[in-house]
mmCIF file of C-alpha atoms in Angstrom:
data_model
loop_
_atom_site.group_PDB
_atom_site.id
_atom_site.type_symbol
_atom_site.label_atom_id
_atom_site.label_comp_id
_atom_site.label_asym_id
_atom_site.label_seq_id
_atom_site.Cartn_x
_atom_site.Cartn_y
_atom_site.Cartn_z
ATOM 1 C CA UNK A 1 -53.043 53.909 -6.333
ATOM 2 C CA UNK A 2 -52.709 53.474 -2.531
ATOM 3 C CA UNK A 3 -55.485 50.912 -1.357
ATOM 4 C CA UNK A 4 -55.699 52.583 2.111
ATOM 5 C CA UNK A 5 -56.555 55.674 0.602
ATOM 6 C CA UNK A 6 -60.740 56.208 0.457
ATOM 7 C CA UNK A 7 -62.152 56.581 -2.710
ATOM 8 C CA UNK A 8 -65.364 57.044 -4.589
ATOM 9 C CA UNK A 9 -67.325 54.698 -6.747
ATOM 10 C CA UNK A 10 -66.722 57.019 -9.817
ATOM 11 C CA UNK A 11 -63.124 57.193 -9.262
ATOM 12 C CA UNK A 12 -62.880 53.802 -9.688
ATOM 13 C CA UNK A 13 -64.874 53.457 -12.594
ATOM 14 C CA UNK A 14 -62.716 55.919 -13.888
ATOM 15 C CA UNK A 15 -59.559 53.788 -12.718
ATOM 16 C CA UNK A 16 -60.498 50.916 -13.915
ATOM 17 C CA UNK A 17 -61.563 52.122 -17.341
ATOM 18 C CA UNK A 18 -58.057 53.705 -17.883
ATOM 19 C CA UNK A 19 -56.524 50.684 -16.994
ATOM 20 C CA UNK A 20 -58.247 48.942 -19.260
ATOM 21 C CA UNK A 21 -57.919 51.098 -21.594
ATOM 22 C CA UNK A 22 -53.717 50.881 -21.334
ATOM 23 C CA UNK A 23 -53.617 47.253 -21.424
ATOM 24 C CA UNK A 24 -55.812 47.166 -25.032
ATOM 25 C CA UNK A 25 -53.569 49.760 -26.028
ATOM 26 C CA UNK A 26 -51.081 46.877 -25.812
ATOM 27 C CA UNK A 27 -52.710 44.339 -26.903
ATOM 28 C CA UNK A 28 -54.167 45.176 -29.584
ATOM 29 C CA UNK A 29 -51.314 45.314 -31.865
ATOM 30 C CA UNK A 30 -50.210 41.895 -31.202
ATOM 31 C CA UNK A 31 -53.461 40.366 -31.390
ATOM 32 C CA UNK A 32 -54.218 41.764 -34.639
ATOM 33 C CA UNK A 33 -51.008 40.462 -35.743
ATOM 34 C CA UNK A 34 -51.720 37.019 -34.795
ATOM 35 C CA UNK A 35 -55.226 36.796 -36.235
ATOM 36 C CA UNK A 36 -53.845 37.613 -39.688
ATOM 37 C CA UNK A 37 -51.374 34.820 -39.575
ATOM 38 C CA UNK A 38 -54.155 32.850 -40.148
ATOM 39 C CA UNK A 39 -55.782 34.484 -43.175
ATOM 40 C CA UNK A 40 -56.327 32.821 -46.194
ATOM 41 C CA UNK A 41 -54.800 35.320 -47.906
ATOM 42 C CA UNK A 42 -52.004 37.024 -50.013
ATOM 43 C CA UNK A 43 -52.119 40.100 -48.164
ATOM 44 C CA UNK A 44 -51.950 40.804 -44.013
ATOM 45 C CA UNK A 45 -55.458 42.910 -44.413
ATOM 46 C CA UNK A 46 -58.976 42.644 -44.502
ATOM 47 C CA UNK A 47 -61.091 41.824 -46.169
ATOM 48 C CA UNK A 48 -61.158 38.040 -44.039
ATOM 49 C CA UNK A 49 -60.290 35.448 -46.846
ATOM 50 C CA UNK A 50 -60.723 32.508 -44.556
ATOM 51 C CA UNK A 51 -58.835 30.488 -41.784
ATOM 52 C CA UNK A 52 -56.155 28.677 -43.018
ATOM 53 C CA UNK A 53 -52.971 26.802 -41.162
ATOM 54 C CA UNK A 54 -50.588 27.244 -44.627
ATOM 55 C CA UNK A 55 -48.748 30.067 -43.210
ATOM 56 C CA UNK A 56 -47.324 27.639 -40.689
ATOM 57 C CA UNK A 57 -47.643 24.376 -42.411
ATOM 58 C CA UNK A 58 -48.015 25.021 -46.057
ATOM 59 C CA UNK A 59 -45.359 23.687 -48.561
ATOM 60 C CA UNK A 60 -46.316 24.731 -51.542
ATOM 61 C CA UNK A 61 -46.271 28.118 -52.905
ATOM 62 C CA UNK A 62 -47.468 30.863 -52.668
ATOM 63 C CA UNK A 63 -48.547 29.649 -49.186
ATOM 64 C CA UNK A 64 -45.589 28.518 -48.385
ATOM 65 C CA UNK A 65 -45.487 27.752 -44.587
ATOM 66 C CA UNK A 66 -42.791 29.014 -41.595
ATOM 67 C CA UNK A 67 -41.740 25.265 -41.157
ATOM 68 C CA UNK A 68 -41.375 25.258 -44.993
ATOM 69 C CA UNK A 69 -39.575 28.074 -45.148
ATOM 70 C CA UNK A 70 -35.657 27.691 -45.662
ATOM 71 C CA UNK A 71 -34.708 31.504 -45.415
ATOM 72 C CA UNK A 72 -36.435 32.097 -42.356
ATOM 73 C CA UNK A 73 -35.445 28.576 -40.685
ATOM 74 C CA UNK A 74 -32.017 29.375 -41.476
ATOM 75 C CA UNK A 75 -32.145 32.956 -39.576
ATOM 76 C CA UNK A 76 -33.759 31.523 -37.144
ATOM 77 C CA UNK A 77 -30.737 29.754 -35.953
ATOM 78 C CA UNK A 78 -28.781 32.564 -37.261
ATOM 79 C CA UNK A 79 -30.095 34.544 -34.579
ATOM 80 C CA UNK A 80 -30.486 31.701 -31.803
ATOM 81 C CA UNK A 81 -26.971 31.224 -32.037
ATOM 82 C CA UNK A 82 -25.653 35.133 -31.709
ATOM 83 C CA UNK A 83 -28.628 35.080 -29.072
ATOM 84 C CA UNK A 84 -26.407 32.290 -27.185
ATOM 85 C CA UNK A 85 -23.411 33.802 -27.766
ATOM 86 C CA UNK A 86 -24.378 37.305 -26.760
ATOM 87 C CA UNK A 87 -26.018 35.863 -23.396
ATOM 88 C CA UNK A 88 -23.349 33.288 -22.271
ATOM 89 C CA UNK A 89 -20.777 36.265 -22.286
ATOM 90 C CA UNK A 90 -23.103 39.131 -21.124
ATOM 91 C CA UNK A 91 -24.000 36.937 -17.658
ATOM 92 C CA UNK A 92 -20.145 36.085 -17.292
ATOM 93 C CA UNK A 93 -18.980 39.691 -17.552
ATOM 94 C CA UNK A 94 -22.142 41.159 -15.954
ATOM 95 C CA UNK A 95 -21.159 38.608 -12.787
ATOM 96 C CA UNK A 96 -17.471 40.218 -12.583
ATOM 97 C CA UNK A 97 -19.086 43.356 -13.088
ATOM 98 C CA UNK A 98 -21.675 42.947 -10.041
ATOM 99 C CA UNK A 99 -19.082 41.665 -7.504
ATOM 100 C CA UNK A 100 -16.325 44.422 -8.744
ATOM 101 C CA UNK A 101 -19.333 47.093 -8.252
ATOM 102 C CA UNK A 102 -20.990 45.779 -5.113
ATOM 103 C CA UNK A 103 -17.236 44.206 -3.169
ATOM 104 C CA UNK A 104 -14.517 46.672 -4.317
ATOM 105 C CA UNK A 105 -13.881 50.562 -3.728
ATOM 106 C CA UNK A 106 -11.424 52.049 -5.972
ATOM 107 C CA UNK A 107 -10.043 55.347 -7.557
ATOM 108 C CA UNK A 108 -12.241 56.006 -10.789
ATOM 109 C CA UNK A 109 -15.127 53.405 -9.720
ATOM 110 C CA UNK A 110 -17.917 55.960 -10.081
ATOM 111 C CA UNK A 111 -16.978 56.911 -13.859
ATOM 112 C CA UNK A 112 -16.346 53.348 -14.423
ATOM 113 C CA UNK A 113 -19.576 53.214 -13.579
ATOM 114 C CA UNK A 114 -21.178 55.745 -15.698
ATOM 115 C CA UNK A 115 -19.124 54.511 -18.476
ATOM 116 C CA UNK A 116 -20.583 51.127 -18.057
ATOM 117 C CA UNK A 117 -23.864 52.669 -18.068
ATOM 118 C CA UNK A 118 -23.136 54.553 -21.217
ATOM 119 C CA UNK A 119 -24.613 52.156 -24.026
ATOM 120 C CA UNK A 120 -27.870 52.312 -22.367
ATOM 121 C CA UNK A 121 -28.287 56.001 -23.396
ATOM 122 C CA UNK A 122 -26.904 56.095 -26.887
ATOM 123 C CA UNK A 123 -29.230 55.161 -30.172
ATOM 124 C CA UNK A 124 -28.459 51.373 -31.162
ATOM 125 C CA UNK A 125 -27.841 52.382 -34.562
ATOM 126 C CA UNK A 126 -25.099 55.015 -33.478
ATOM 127 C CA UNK A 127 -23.304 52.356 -31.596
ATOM 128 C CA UNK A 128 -23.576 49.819 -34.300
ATOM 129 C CA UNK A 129 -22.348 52.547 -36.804
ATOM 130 C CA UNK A 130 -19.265 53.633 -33.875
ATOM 131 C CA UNK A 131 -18.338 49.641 -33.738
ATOM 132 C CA UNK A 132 -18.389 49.473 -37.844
ATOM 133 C CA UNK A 133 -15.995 52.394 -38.240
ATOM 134 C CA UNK A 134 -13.490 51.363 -35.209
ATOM 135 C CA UNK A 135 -13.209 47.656 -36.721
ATOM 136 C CA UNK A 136 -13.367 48.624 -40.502
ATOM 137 C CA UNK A 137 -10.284 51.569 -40.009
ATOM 138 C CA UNK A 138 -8.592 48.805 -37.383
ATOM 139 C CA UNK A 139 -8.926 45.881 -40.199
ATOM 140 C CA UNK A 140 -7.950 48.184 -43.040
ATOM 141 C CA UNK A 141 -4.905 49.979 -41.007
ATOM 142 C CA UNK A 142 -3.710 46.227 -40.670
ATOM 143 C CA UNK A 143 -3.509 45.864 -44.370
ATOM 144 C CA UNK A 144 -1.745 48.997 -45.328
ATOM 145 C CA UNK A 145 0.628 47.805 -42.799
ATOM 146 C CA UNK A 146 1.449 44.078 -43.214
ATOM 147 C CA UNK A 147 -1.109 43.150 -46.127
ATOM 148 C CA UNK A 148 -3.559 41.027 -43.346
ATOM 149 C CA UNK A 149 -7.140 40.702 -44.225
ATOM 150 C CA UNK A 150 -8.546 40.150 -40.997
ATOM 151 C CA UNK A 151 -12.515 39.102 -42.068
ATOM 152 C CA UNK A 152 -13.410 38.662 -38.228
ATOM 153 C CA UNK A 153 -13.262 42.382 -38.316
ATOM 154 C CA UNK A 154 -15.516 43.070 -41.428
ATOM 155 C CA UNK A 155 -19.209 43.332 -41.250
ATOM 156 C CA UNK A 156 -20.432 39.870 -39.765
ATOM 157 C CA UNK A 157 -21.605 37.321 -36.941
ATOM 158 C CA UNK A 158 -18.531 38.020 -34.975
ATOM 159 C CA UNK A 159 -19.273 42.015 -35.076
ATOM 160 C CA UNK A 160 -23.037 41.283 -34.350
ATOM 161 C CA UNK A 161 -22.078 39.448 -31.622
ATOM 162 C CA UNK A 162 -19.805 41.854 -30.276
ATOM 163 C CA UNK A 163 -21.559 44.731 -30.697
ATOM 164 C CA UNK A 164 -25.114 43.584 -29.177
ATOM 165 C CA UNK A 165 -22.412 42.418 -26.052
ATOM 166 C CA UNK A 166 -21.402 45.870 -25.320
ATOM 167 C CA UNK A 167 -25.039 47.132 -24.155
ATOM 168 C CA UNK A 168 -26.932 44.132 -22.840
ATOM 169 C CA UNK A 169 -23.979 43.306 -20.303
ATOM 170 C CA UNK A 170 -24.900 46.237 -18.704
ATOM 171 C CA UNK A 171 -28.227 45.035 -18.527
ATOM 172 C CA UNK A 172 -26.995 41.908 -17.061
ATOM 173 C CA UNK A 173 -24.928 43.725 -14.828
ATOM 174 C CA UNK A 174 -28.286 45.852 -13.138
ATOM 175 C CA UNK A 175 -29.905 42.917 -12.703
ATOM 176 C CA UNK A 176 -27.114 40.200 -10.707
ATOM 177 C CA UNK A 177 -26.310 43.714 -8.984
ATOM 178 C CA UNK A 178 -29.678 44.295 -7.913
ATOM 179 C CA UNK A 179 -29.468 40.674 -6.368
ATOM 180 C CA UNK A 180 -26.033 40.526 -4.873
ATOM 181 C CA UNK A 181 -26.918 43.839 -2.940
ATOM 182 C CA UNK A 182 -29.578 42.058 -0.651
ATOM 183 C CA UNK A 183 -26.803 39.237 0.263
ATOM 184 C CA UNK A 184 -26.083 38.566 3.480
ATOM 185 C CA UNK A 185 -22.017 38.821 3.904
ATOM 186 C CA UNK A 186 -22.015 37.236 7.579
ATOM 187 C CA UNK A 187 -23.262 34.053 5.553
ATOM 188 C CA UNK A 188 -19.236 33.996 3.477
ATOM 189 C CA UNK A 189 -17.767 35.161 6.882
ATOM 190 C CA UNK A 190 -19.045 32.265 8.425
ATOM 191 C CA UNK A 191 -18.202 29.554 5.825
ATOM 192 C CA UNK A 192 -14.370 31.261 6.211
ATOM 193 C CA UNK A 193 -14.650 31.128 9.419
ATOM 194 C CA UNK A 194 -15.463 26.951 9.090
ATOM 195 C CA UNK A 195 -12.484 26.688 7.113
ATOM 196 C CA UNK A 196 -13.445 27.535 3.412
ATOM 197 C CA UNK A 197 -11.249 29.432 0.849
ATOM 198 C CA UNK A 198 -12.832 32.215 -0.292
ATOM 199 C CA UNK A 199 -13.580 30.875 -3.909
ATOM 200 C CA UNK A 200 -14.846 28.041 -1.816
ATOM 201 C CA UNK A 201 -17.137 30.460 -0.204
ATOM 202 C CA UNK A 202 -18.327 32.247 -3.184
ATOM 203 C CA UNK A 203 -18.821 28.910 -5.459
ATOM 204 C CA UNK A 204 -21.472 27.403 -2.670
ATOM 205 C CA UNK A 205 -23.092 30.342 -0.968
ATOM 206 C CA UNK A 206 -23.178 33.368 -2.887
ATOM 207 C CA UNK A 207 -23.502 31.926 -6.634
ATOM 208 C CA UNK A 208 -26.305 29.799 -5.744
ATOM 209 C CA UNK A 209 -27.831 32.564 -3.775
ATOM 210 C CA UNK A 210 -27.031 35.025 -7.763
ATOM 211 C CA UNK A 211 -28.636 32.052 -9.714
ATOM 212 C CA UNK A 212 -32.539 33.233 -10.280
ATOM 213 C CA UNK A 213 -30.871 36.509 -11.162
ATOM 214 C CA UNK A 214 -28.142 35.226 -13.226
ATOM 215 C CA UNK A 215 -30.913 32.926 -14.777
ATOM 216 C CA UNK A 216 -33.532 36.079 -15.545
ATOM 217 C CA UNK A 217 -30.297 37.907 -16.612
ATOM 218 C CA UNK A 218 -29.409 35.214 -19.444
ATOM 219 C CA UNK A 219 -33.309 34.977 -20.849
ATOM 220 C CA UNK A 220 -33.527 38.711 -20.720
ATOM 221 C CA UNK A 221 -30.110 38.928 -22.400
ATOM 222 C CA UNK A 222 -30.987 35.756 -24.794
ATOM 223 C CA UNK A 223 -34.435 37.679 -25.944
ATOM 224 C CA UNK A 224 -32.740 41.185 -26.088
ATOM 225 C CA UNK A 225 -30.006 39.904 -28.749
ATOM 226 C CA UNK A 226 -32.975 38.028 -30.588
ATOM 227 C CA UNK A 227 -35.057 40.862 -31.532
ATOM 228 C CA UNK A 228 -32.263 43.097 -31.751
ATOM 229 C CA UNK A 229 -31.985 45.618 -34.758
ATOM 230 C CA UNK A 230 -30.644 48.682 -34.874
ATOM 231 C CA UNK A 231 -27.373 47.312 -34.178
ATOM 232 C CA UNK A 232 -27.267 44.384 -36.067
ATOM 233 C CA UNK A 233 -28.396 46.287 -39.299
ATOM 234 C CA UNK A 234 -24.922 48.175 -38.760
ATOM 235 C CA UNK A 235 -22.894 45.058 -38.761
ATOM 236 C CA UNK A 236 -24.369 42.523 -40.379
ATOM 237 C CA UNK A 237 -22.689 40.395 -42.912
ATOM 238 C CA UNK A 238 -23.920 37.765 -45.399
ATOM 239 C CA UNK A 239 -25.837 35.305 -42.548
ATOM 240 C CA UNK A 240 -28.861 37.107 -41.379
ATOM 241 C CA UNK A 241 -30.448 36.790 -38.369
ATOM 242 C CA UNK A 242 -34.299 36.952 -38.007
ATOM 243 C CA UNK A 243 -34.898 40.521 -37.957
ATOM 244 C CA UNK A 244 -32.708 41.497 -40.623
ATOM 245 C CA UNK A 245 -34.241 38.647 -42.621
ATOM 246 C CA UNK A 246 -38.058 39.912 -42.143
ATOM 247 C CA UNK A 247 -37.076 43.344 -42.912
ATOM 248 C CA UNK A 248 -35.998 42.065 -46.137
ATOM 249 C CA UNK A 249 -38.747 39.881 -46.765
ATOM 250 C CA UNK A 250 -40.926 43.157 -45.795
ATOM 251 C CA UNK A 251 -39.210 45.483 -48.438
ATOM 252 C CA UNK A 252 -40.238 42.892 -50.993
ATOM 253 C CA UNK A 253 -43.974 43.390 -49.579
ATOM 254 C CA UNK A 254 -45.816 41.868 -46.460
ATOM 255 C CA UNK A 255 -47.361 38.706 -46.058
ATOM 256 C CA UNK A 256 -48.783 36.579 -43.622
ATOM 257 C CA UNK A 257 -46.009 34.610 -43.331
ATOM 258 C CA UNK A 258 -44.558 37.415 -41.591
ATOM 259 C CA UNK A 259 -47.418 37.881 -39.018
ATOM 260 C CA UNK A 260 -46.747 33.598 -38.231
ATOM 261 C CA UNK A 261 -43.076 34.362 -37.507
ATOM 262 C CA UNK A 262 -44.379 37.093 -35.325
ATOM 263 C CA UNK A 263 -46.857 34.992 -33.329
ATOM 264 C CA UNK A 264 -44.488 32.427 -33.291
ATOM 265 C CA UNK A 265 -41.516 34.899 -31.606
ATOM 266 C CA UNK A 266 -44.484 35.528 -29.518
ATOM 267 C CA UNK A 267 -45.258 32.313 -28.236
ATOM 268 C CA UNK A 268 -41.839 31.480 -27.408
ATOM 269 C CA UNK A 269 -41.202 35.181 -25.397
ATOM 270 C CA UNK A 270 -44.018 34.415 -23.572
ATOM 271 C CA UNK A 271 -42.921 30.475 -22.565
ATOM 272 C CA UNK A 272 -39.013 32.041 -21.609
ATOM 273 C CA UNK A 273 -40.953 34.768 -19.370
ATOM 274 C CA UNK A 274 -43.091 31.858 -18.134
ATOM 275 C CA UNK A 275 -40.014 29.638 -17.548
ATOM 276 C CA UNK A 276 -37.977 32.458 -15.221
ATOM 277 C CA UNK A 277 -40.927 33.168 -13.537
ATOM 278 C CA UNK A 278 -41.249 29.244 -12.313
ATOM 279 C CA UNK A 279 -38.020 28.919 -11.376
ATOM 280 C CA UNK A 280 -37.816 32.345 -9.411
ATOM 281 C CA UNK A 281 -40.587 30.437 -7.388
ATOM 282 C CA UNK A 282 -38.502 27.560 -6.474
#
């Protein structure tokens, strides 16, 4: 809605009331979720049992609590550490990737570009299902040939790893593009022109002018791998991260438990979102 535009009273009402209207549409979900993590109760639903902290804090069963919990604690770190992983390489790659994109014109560049955009467009679980077949024929080819078990290319953390890599370094790669575009190149011709190598030139004018992107690109990237599925499902081997984890637990039948892990993943989206939007500020 353009403010300069005149407009009457009801068409505001009427603006207003759809926009409220969106945003319960989104919240509602979530905040029905986190009021029945604290239900004193076996089951997610109504009717209200009580308020109760043991699906946090409980240790004894059946209320056993998320801190309590050794299965999801253990996922949790499962998944923190592919999360790492997959954003440490995604933000190195996706840097090359901007400055090849954005500095260099070359024969094929625009269907290297398409091709980079690619993984964006296809279903997670078809990737994760392309990845499984490529490294399962590659690992078993390797056998026939020289009797090699290779087990980093069997269903695991490696092929997790690698295969939520492949489509969130292009979203890395938008997002330090979409940054290195508005750079000003007289700034590097000048620091040559003072003397500095190039790498010089890069290292303490450009990268510190990348960093809030290259920092929003590595908690987007970080969160992305964290809730991932699809993929993972595909390629998972005997360590489970979180989501694979709670859709396990969830086949077994839901609990609260699961709706404290939720308003815990929650809580700590929101503080990452918080922290990139402090330090984008700066």
């Amino acid at each position: 809605m353009i403010p300069t535009i005149p407009r009457s009273r009801s068409f505001r009402v009427l603006y207003g009331g759809y926009v409220l209207l969106f945003f319960l549409y989104l919240a509602l979900p979530l905040t029905v979720v986190a009021v029945f993590a604290f239900n004193d109760s076996q089951f997610p639903s109504l009717p209200w049992e009580g308020f109760t902290w043991n699906w946090f804090f409980g240790e004894d069963r059946p209320q056993i609590g998320v801190f309590h919990e050794r299965g999801i604690l253990r996922s949790v770190g499962t998944s923190a550490f592919v999360a790492t992983c997959v954003a440490v390489l995604s933000v190195s790659v996706g840097t090359t990737n901007a400055f090849l994109f954005n500095r260099y014109d070359f024969r094929g560049k625009g269907a290297l570009y398409v091709l980079m955009l690619l993984p964006l467009v296809i279903p997670g679980i078809v990737l994760g299902i392309s990845i499984l077949v490529f490294s399962s024929t590659l690992a078993n080819g390797i056998w026939n040939a020289a009797q090699v078990d290779i087990q980093a290319l069997r269903p695991g953390l490696l092929l997790v790893i690698l295969g939520q890599f492949s489509f969130i370094t292009t979203i890395a790669t938008l997002v330090i593009t979409a940054r290195l575009q508005k750079f000003d190149r007289t700034l590097e011709e000048a620091a040559l022109n003072l003397g500095a190598t190039r790498l010089t030139a890069v290292r303490t004018i450009t990268i510190p002018f990348l960093m809030p992107a290259m920092v929003g690109a590595v908690v987007v990237a970080f969160l992305m791998s964290f809730e991932n599925f699809n993929t993972t499902l595909m390629l998972v081997g005997s360590d489970a991260p979180l989501t694979i984890a709670m859709f396990d637990r969830l086949k077994e039948g839901s609990t609260p438990l699961l709706n404290a892990v939720s308003l815990l993943l929650m809580l700590g989206s929101s503080l990452l979102a918080l922290v990139v939007i402090l330090f984008q500020r700066r």
